Short mmCIF file of C-alpha atoms and ligand atoms in Angstrom, two decimals:
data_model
loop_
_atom_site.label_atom_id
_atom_site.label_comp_id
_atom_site.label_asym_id
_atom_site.label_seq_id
_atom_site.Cartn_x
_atom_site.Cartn_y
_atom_site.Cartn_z
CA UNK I 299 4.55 -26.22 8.93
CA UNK I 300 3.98 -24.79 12.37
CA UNK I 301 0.84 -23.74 12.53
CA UNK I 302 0.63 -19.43 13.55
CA UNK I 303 -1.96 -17.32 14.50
CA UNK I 304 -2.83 -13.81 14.09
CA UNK I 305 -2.48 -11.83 18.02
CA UNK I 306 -6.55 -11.22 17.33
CA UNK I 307 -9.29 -11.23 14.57
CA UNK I 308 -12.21 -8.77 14.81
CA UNK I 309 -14.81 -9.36 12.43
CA UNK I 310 -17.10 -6.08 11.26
CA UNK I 311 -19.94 -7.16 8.72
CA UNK I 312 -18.19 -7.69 5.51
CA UNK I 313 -14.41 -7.10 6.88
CA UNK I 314 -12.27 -9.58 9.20
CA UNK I 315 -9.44 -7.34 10.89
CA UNK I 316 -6.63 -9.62 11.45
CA UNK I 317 -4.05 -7.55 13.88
CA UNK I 318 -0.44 -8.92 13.31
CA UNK I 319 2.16 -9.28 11.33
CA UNK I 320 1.49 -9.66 7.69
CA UNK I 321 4.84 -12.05 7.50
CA UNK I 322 2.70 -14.67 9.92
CA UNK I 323 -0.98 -13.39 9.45
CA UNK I 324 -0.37 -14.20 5.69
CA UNK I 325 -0.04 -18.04 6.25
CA UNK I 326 -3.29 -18.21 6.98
CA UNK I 327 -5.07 -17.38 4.63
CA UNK I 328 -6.23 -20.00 2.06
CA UNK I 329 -4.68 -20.75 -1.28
CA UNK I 330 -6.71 -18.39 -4.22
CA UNK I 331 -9.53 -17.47 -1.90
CA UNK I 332 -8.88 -13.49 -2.75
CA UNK I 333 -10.13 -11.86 -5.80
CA UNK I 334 -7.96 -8.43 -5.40
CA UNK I 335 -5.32 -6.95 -3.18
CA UNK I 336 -5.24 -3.37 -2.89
CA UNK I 337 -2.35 -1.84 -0.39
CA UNK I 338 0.66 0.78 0.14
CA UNK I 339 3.59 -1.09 2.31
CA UNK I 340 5.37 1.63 5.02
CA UNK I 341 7.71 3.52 2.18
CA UNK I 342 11.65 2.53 3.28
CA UNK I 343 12.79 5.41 6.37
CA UNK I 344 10.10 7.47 6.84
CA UNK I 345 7.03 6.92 9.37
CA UNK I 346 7.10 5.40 12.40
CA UNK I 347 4.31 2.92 13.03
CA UNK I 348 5.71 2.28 16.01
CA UNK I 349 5.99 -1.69 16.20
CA UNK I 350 9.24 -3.71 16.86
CA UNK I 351 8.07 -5.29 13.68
CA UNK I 352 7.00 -2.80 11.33
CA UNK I 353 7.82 -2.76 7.71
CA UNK I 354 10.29 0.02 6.47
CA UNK I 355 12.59 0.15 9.41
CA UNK I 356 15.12 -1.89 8.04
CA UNK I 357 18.78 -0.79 7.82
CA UNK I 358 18.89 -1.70 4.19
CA UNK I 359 16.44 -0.35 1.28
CA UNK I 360 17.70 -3.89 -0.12
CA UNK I 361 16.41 -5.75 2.48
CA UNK I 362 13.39 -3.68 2.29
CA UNK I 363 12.90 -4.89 -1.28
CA UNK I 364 13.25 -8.10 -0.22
CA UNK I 365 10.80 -8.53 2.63
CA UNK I 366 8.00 -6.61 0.33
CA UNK I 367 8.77 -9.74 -1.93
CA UNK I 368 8.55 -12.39 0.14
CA UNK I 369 5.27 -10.76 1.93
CA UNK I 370 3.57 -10.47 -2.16
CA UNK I 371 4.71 -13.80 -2.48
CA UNK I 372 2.16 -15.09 -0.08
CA UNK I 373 -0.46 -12.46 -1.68
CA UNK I 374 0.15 -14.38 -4.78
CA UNK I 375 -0.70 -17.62 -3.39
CA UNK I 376 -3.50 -16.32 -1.64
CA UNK I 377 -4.83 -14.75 -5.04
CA UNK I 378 -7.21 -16.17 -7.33
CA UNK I 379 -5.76 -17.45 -11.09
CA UNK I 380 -7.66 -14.69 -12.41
CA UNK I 381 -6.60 -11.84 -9.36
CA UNK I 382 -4.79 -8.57 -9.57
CA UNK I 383 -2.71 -6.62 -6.90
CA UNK I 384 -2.43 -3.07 -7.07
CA UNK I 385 0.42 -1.84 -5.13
CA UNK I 386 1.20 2.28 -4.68
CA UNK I 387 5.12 2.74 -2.98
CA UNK I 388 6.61 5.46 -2.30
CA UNK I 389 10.37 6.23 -3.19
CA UNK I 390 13.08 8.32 -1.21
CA UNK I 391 16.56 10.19 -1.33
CA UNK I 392 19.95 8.75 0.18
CA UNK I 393 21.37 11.11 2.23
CA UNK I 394 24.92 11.61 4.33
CA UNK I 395 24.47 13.61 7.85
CA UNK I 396 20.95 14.95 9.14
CA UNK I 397 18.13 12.74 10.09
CA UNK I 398 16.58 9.76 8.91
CA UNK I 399 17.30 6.58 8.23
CA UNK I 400 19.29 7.36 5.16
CA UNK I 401 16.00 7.70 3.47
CA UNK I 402 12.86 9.72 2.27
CA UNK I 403 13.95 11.72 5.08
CA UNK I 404 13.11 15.40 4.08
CA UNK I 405 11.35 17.29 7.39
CA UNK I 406 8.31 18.70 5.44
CA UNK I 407 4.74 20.44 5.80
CA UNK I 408 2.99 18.34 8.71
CA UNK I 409 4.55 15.01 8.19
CA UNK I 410 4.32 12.91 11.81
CA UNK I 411 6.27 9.91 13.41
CA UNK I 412 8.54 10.39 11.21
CA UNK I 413 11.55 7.76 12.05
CA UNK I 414 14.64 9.68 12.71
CA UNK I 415 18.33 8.88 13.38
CA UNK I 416 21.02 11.24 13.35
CA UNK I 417 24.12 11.19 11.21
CA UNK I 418 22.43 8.51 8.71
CA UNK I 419 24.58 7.16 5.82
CA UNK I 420 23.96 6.30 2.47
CA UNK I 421 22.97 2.94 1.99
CA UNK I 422 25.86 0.88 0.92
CA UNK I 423 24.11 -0.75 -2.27
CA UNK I 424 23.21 -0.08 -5.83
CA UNK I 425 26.13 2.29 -6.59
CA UNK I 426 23.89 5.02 -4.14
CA UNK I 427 25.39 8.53 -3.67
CA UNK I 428 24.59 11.51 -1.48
CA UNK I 429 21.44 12.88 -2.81
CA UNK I 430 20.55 9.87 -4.86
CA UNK I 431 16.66 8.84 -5.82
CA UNK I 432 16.72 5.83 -4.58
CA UNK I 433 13.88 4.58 -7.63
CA UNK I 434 12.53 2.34 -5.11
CA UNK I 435 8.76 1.87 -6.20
CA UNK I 436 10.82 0.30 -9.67
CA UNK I 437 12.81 -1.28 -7.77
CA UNK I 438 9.94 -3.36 -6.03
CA UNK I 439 8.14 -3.71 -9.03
CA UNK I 440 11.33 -5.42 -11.16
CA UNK I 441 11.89 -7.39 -8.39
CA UNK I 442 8.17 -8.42 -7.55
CA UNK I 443 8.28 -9.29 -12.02
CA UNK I 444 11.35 -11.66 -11.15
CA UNK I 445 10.07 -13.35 -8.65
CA UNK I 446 6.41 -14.45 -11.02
CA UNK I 447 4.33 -11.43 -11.41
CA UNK I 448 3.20 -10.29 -14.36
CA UNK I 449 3.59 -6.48 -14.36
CA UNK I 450 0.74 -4.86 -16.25
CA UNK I 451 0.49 -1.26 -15.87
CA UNK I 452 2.16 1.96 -14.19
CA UNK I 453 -0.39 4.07 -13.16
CA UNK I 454 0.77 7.95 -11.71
CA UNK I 455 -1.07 9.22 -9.03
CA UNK I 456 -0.82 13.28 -9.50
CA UNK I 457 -1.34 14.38 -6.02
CA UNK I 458 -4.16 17.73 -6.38
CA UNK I 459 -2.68 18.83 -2.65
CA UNK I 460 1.19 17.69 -2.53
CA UNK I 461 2.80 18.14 0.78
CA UNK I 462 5.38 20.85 0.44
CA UNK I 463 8.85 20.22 0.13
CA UNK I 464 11.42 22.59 1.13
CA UNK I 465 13.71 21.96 -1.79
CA UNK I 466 15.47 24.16 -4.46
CA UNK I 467 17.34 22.08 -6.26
CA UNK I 468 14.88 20.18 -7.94
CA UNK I 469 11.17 19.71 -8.57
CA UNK I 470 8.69 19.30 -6.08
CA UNK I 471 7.89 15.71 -5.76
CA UNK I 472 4.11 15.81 -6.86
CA UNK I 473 3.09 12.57 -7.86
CA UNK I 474 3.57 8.76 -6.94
CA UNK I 475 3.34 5.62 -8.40
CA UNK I 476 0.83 2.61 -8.21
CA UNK I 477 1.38 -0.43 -9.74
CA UNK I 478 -1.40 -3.22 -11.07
CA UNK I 479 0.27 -6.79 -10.99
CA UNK I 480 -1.47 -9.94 -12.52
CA UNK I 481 -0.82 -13.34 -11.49
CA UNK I 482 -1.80 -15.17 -14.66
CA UNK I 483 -1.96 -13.33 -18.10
CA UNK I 484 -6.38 -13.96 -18.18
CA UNK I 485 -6.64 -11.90 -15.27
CA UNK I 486 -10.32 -10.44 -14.17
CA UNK I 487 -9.80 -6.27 -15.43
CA UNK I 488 -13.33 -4.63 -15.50
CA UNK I 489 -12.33 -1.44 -18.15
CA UNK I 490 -16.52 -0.67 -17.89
CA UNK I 491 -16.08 -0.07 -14.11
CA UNK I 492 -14.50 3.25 -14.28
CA UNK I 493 -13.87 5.35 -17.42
CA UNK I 494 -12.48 9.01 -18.40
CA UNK I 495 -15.14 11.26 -18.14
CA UNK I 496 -15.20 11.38 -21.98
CA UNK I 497 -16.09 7.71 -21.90
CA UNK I 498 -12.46 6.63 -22.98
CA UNK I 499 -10.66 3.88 -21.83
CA UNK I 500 -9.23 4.84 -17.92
CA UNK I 501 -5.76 6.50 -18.48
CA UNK I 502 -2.64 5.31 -16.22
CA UNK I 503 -2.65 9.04 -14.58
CA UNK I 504 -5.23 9.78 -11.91
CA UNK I 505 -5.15 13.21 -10.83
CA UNK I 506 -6.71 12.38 -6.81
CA UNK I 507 -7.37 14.54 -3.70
CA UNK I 508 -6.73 13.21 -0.30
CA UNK I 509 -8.64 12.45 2.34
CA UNK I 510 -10.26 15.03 4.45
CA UNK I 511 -10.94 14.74 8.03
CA UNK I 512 -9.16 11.68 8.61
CA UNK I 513 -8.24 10.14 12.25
CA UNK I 514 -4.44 9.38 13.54
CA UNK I 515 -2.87 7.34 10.99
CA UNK I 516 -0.23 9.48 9.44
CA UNK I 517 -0.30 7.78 5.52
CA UNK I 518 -3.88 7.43 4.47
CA UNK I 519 -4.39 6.83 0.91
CA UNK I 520 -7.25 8.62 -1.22
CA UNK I 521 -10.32 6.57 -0.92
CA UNK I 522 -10.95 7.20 -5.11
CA UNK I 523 -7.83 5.67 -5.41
CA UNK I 524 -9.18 2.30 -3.60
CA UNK I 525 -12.47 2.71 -5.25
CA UNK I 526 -11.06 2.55 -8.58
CA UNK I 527 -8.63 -0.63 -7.55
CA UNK I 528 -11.36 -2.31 -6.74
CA UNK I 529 -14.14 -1.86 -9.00
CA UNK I 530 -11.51 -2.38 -12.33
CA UNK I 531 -10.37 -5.51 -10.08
CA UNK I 532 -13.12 -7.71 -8.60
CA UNK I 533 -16.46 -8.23 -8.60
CA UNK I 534 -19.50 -7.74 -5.81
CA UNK I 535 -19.20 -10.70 -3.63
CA UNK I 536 -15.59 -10.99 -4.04
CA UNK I 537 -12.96 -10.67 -1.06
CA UNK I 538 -10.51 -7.60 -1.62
CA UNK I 539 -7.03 -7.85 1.13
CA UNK I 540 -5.11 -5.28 2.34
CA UNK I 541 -1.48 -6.16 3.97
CA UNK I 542 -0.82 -3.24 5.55
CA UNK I 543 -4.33 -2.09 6.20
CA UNK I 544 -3.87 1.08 8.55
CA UNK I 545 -7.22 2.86 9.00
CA UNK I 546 -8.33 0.38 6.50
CA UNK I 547 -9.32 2.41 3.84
CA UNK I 548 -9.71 -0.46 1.45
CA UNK I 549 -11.58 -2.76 3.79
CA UNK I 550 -14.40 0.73 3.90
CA UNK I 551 -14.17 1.16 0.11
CA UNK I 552 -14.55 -2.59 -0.43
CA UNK I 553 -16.71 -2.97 2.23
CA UNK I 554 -19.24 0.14 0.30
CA UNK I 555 -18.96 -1.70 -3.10
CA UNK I 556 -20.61 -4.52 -1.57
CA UNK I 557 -17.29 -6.71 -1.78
CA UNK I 558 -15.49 -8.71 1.52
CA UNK I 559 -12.53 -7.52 3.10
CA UNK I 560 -9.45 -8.77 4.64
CA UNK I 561 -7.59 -6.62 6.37
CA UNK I 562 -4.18 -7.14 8.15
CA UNK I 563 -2.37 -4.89 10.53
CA UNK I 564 0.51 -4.65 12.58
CA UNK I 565 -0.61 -2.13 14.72
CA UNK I 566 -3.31 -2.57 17.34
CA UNK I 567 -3.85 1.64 17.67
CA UNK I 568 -4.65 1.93 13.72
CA UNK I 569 -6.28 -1.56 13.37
CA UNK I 570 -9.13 -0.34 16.08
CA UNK I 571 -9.31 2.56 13.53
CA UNK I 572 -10.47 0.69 11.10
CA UNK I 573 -12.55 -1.56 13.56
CA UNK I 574 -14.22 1.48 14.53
CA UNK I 575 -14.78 3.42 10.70
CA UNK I 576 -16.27 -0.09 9.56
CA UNK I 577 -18.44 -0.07 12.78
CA UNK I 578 -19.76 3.16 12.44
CA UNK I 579 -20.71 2.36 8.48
CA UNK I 580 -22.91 -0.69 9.85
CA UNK I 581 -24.25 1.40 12.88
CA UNK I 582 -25.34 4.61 9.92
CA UNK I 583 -26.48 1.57 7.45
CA UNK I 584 -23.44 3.18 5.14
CA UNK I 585 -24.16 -0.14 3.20
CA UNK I 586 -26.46 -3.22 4.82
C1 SAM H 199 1.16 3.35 4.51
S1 SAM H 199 0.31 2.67 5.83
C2 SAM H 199 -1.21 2.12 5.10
C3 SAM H 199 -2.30 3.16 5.15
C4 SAM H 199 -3.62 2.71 4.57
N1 SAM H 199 -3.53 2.55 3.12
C5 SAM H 199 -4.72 3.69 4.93
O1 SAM H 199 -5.32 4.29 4.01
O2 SAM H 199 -4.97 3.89 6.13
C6 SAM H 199 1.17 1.17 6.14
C7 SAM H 199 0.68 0.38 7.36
O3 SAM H 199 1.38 -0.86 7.42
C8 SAM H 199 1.49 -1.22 8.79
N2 SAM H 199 2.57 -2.23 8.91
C9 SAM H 199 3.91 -2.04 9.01
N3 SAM H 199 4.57 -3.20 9.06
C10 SAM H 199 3.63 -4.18 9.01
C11 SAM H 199 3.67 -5.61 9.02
N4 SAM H 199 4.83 -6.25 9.12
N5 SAM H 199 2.50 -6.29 8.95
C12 SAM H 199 1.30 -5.64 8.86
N6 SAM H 199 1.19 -4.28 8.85
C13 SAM H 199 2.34 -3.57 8.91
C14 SAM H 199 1.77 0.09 9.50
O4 SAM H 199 1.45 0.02 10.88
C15 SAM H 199 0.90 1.06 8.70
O5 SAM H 199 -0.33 1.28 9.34
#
């Protein structure tokens, strides 16, 4: 196989930032060397990350579903026999007219870059009609458990501070979905790491706040949601990846719960982000 390599690697302490394309950067990695991957792909017509070859841009939600798989297909050989992948995706309406790729394309509260083409049409698959749900984040996950993973739990993330929707037709969209994965049924699951506050057994809701004072990246995930990803999924020591790193909030989570992070990254602007939050954690002795 023709050997590829990543456009550049930065390494900060505990974290390697591999800028490229996770279709290439993947490759490289060695066979069960991770312990946990923790990520949310671009969700199918809606930001612009503003790379010829970003994620979520295509003209098809099908083909979408199909590049996630092949991408998690190379997570799953990089994964240990006893790793877990926790994916959160996002879903999206099909829509005739207005802007959008035919896609999650609502204009709402202060969403940014978002991609936008006039006159979009409905995506000519899965019997989809004007105003359709598209069901995508299922639609990933069936077709992630047909091509070898083992899909273990749904977990709903209950957003505490939704962005608004200006819809009156139906519910506000509140909530979205996460996804744990195993790649062999004696998967590593630590159910001490993080409990309900009663002491219970964790519950597949997890009512989260986002992120506040974050830097440019338009789609930053809660860093509680990371936290608990991790700690239920590896152990200290172990290397956590992230695919589609952004401001590489899981590389800073893993990074504080003394784990080692991969992260990879399309985009130079964002992956600098995270070059510079993981600096600044060594530089304030965040964690030695
Ligand atoms: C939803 S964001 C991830 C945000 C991240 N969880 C955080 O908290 O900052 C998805 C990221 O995937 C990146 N991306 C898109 N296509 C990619 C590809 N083919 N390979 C690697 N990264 C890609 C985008 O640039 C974007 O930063």
């Amino acid at each position: 196989m023709e050997q590829q390599s990543p456009a550049q690697e930065v390494t900060v302490g505990n974290a390697r930032i591999l800028i490229g394309d996770s279709r290439d950067v993947l490759a490289l990695l060695d066979s069960e060397s991770v312990q946990c991957c923790v990520t949310s792909p671009p969700y199918w017509g809606l930001r612009d990350y503003e790379h010829p070859a970003q994620l979520g841009a295509e003209e098809s939600p099908k083909q979408y579903v199909e590049n996630l798989v092949g991408i998690f297909r190379e997570v799953r050989r990089v994964l240990r026999p006893t790793g877990t992948f926790w994916l959160n995706v996002g879903d999206g309406y099909a829509r005739n007219g207005g802007v959008g790729v035919c896609g999650p394309n609502a204009k709402v509260g202060n969403t940014k870059r978002l991609i936008q083409k006039r006159n979009c049409r409905v995506p000519d698959c899965w019997g989809l009609k004007d105003r359709d749900l598209f069901g995508l984040p299922w639609r990933v996950a069936f077709a992630l458990q047909e091509d070898g993973w083992i899909l273990r739990s749904k977990i709903t993330w209950v957003k505490k501070t939704p962005m608004p929707e200006s819809v009156r037709n139906r519910p506000s969209s509140a909530t979205e979905e996460i996804f744990l994965f195993a790649k062999e049924p004696g998967y590593y699951y630590d159910n001490q790491a993080v409990r309900e506050r009663s002491g219970a057994n964790l519950r597949n809701y997890w009512i989260l706040s986002s992120n506040t004072g974050g830097g440019s990246h338009p789609a930053v995930f809660p860093h509680e949601l990371a936290r608990r990803c991790i700690l239920l999924g590896s152990r200290p020591g172990d290397i956590v990846l992230d695919p589609f790193a952004g401001s590489g909030t899981t590389g800073i989570v893993a990074v504080e719960l003394r784990r080692k992070a991969i992260l990879v990254e399309l985009n130079e602007a964002y992956a600098r982000e995270s070059e510079e939050r993981l600096r600044k954690g060594v530089q304030e002795r965040l964690w030695a």
